[in-house]
Coordinates of C-alpha atoms in Angstrom, one line a residue:
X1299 CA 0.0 0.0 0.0
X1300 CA 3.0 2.0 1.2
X1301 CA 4.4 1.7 -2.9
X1302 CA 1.2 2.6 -4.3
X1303 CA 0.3 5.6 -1.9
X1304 CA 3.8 6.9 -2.6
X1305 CA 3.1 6.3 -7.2
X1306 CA -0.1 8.0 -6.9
X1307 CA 0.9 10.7 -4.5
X1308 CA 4.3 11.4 -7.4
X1309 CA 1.7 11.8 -9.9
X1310 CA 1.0 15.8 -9.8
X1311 CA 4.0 16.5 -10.1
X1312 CA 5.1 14.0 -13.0
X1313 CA 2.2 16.0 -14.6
X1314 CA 3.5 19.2 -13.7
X1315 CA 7.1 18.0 -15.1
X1316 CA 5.7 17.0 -18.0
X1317 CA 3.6 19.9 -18.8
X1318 CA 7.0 21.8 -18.3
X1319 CA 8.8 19.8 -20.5
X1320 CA 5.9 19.9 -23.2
X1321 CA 5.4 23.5 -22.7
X1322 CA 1.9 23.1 -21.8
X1323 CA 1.4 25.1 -18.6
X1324 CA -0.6 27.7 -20.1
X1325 CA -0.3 32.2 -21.0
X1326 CA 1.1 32.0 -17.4
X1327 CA 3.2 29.1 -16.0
X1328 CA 3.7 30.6 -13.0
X1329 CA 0.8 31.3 -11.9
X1330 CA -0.1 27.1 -13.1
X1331 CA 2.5 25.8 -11.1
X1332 CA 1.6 28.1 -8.1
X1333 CA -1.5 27.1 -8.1
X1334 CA -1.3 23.1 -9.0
X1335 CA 1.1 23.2 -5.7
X1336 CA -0.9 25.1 -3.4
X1337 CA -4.0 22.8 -4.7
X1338 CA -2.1 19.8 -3.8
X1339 CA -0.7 20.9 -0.5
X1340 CA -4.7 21.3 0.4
X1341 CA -5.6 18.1 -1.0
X1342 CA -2.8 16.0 1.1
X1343 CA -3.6 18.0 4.0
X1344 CA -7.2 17.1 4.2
X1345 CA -6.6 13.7 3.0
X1346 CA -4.1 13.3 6.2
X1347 CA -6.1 15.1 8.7
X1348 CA -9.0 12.3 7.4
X1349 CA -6.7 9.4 8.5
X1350 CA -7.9 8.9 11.7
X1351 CA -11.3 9.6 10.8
X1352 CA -11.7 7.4 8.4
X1353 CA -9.5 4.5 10.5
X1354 CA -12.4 5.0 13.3
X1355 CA -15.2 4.4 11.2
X1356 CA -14.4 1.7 9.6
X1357 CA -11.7 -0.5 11.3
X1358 CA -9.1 -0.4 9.1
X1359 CA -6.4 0.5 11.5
X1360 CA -3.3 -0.2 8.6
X1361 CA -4.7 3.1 7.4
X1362 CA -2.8 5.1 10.2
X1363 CA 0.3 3.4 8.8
X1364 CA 0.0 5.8 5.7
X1365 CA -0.7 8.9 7.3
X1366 CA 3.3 9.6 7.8
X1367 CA 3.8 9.7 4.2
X1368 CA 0.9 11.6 3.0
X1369 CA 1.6 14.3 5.9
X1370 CA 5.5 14.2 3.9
X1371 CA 3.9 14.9 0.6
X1372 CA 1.7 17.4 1.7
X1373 CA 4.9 19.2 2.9
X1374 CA 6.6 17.8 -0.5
X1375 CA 4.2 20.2 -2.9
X1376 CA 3.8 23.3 0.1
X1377 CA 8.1 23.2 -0.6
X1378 CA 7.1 23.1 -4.3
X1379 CA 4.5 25.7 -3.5
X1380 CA 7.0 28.1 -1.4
X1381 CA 10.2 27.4 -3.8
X1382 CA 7.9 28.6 -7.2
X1383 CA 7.4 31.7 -5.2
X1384 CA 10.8 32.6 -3.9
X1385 CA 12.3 31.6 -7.4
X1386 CA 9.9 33.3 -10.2
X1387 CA 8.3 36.1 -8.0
X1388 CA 11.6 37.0 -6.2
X1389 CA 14.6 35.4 -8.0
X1390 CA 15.8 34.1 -4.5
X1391 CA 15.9 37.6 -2.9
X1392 CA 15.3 36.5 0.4
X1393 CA 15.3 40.0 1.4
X1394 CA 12.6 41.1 -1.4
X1395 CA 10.8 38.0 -0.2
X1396 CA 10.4 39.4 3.0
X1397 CA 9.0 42.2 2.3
X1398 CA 6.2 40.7 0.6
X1399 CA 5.5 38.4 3.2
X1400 CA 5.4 41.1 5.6
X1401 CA 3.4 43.3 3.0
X1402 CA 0.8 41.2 1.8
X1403 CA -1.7 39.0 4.4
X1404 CA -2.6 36.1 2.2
X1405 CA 1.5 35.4 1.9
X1406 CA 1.9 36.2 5.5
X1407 CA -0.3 33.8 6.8
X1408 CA 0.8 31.2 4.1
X1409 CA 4.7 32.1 5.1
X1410 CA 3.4 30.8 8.6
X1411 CA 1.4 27.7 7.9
X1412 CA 4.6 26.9 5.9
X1413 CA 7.4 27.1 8.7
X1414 CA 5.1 25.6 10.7
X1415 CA 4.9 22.5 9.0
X1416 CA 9.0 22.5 8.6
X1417 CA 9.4 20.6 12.3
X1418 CA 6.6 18.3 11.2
X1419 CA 8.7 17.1 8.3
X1420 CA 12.4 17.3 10.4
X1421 CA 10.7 15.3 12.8
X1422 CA 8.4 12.1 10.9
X1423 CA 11.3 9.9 11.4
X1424 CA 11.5 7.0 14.0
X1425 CA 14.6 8.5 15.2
X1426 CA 13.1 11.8 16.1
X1427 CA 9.9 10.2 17.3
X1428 CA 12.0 8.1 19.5
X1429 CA 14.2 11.4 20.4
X1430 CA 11.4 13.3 21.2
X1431 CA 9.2 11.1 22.8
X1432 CA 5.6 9.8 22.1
X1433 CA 4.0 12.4 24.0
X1434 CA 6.0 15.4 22.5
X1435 CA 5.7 14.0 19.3
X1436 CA 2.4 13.9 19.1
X1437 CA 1.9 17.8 20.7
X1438 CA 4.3 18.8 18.1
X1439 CA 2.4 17.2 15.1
X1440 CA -0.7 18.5 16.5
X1441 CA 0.2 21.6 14.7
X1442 CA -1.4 20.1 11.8
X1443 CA -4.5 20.9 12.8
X1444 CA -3.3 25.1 12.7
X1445 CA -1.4 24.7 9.6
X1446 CA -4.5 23.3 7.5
X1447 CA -6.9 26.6 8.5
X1448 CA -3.9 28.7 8.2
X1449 CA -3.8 26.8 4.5
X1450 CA -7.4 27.5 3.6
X1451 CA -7.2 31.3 4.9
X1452 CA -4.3 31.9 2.7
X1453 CA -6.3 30.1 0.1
X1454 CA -9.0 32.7 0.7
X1455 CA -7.4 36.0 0.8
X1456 CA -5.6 34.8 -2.7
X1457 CA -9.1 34.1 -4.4
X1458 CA -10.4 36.9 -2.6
X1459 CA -9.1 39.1 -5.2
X1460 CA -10.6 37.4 -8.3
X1461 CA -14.3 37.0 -5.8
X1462 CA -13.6 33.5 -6.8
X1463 CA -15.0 31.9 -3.2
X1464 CA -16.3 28.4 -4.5
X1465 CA -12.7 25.8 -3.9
X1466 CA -11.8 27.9 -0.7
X1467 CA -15.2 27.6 0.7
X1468 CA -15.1 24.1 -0.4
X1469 CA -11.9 23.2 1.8
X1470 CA -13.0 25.2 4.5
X1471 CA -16.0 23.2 5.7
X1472 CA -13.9 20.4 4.9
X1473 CA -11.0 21.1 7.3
X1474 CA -14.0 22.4 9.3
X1475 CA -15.9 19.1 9.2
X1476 CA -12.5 17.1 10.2
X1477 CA -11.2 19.1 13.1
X1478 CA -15.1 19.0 14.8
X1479 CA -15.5 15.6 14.1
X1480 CA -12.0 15.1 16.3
X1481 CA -13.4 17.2 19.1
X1482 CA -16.6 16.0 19.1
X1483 CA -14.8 12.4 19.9
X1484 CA -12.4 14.1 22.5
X1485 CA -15.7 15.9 24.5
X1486 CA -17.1 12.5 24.6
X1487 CA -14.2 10.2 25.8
X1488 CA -13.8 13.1 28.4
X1489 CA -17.0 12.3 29.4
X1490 CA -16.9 8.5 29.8
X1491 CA -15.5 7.9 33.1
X1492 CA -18.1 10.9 33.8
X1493 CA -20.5 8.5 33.0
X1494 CA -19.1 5.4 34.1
X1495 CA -19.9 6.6 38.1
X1496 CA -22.8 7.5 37.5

């Protein structure tokens, strides 16, 4: 499962490498390749936040097994997402980069939910989960469930300008339906030994 997850998570960009090398990305390449990346980081992240989900509702507990790699490619394309800006828009100007990030909310808060998901992909080996600790591990990659509103808001302010609502809106009450599910099932296991006096 781990070798097909991996095949069909390579795909978009095979595609995008292809279109590249056939010259089909379109008047604006940039703005393709932007987009295709930032699409993709929003498509893993949902996909892995519906992991556990999913593994809870049906039983198929091998399904937590390929959350690690998905959360790696979600991080995979937001590094292809980041790298097409700082190359194209700012010619690795780090300094010119900054500026924008600091000028502009939808990259600000994009700049963020990326940065936040470097320690998440430093740490998704079994050495640094063993380094760490369960219990810190598992706080740390709790920021997953930050980065993937931070991913939708920046999503939003960037379509806000073309009042083009309909795919942010979309992964909103997605990530929405995900993260209330979750509490929904921590309120309710805080509530069993509640009941169980009673």
């Amino acid at each position: 499962m781990k070798v097909i997850l991996f095949i069909v998570a390579l795909l978009p960009f095979l595609r995008l490498f292809s279109f590249a090398f056939l010259d089909k990305l379109g008047a604006n390449p940039v703005e393709f390749i932007t987009r295709n990346t930032g699409d993709w980081t929003l498509y893993l992240l949902c996909i892995t936040l519906a992991m556990t989900p999913l593994r809870k509702l049906t039983q198929w507990h091998w399904l937590i097994r390929l959350r690690r790699m998905l959360g790696l490619f979600a991080f995979f394309y937001a590094l292809l997402h980041f790298t097409t800006f700082l190359w194209f828009d700012h010619g690795f100007d780090v300094a010119e980069m900054w500026k924008d990030v600091l000028k502009r909310p939808f990259i600000t808060v994009g700049f963020i939910a990326f940065v936040l998901l470097l320690p998440l992909a430093v740490t998704s080996t079994n050495s640094m989960i063993k380094r760490l600790g369960g219990k810190r591990w598992q706080w740390l990659h709790r920021l997953i469930y930050l980065i993937a509103p931070l991913g939708v808001l920046h999503y939003f302010w960037m379509k806000a300008g073309k009042h083009d609502f309909s795919q942010p809106v979309l992964f909103g009450l997605i990530v929405a339906a995900l993260l209330i599910v979750r509490l929904f099932w921590r309120w309710q296991s805080s509530r069993m030994p509640l009941t169980g006096r009673q």
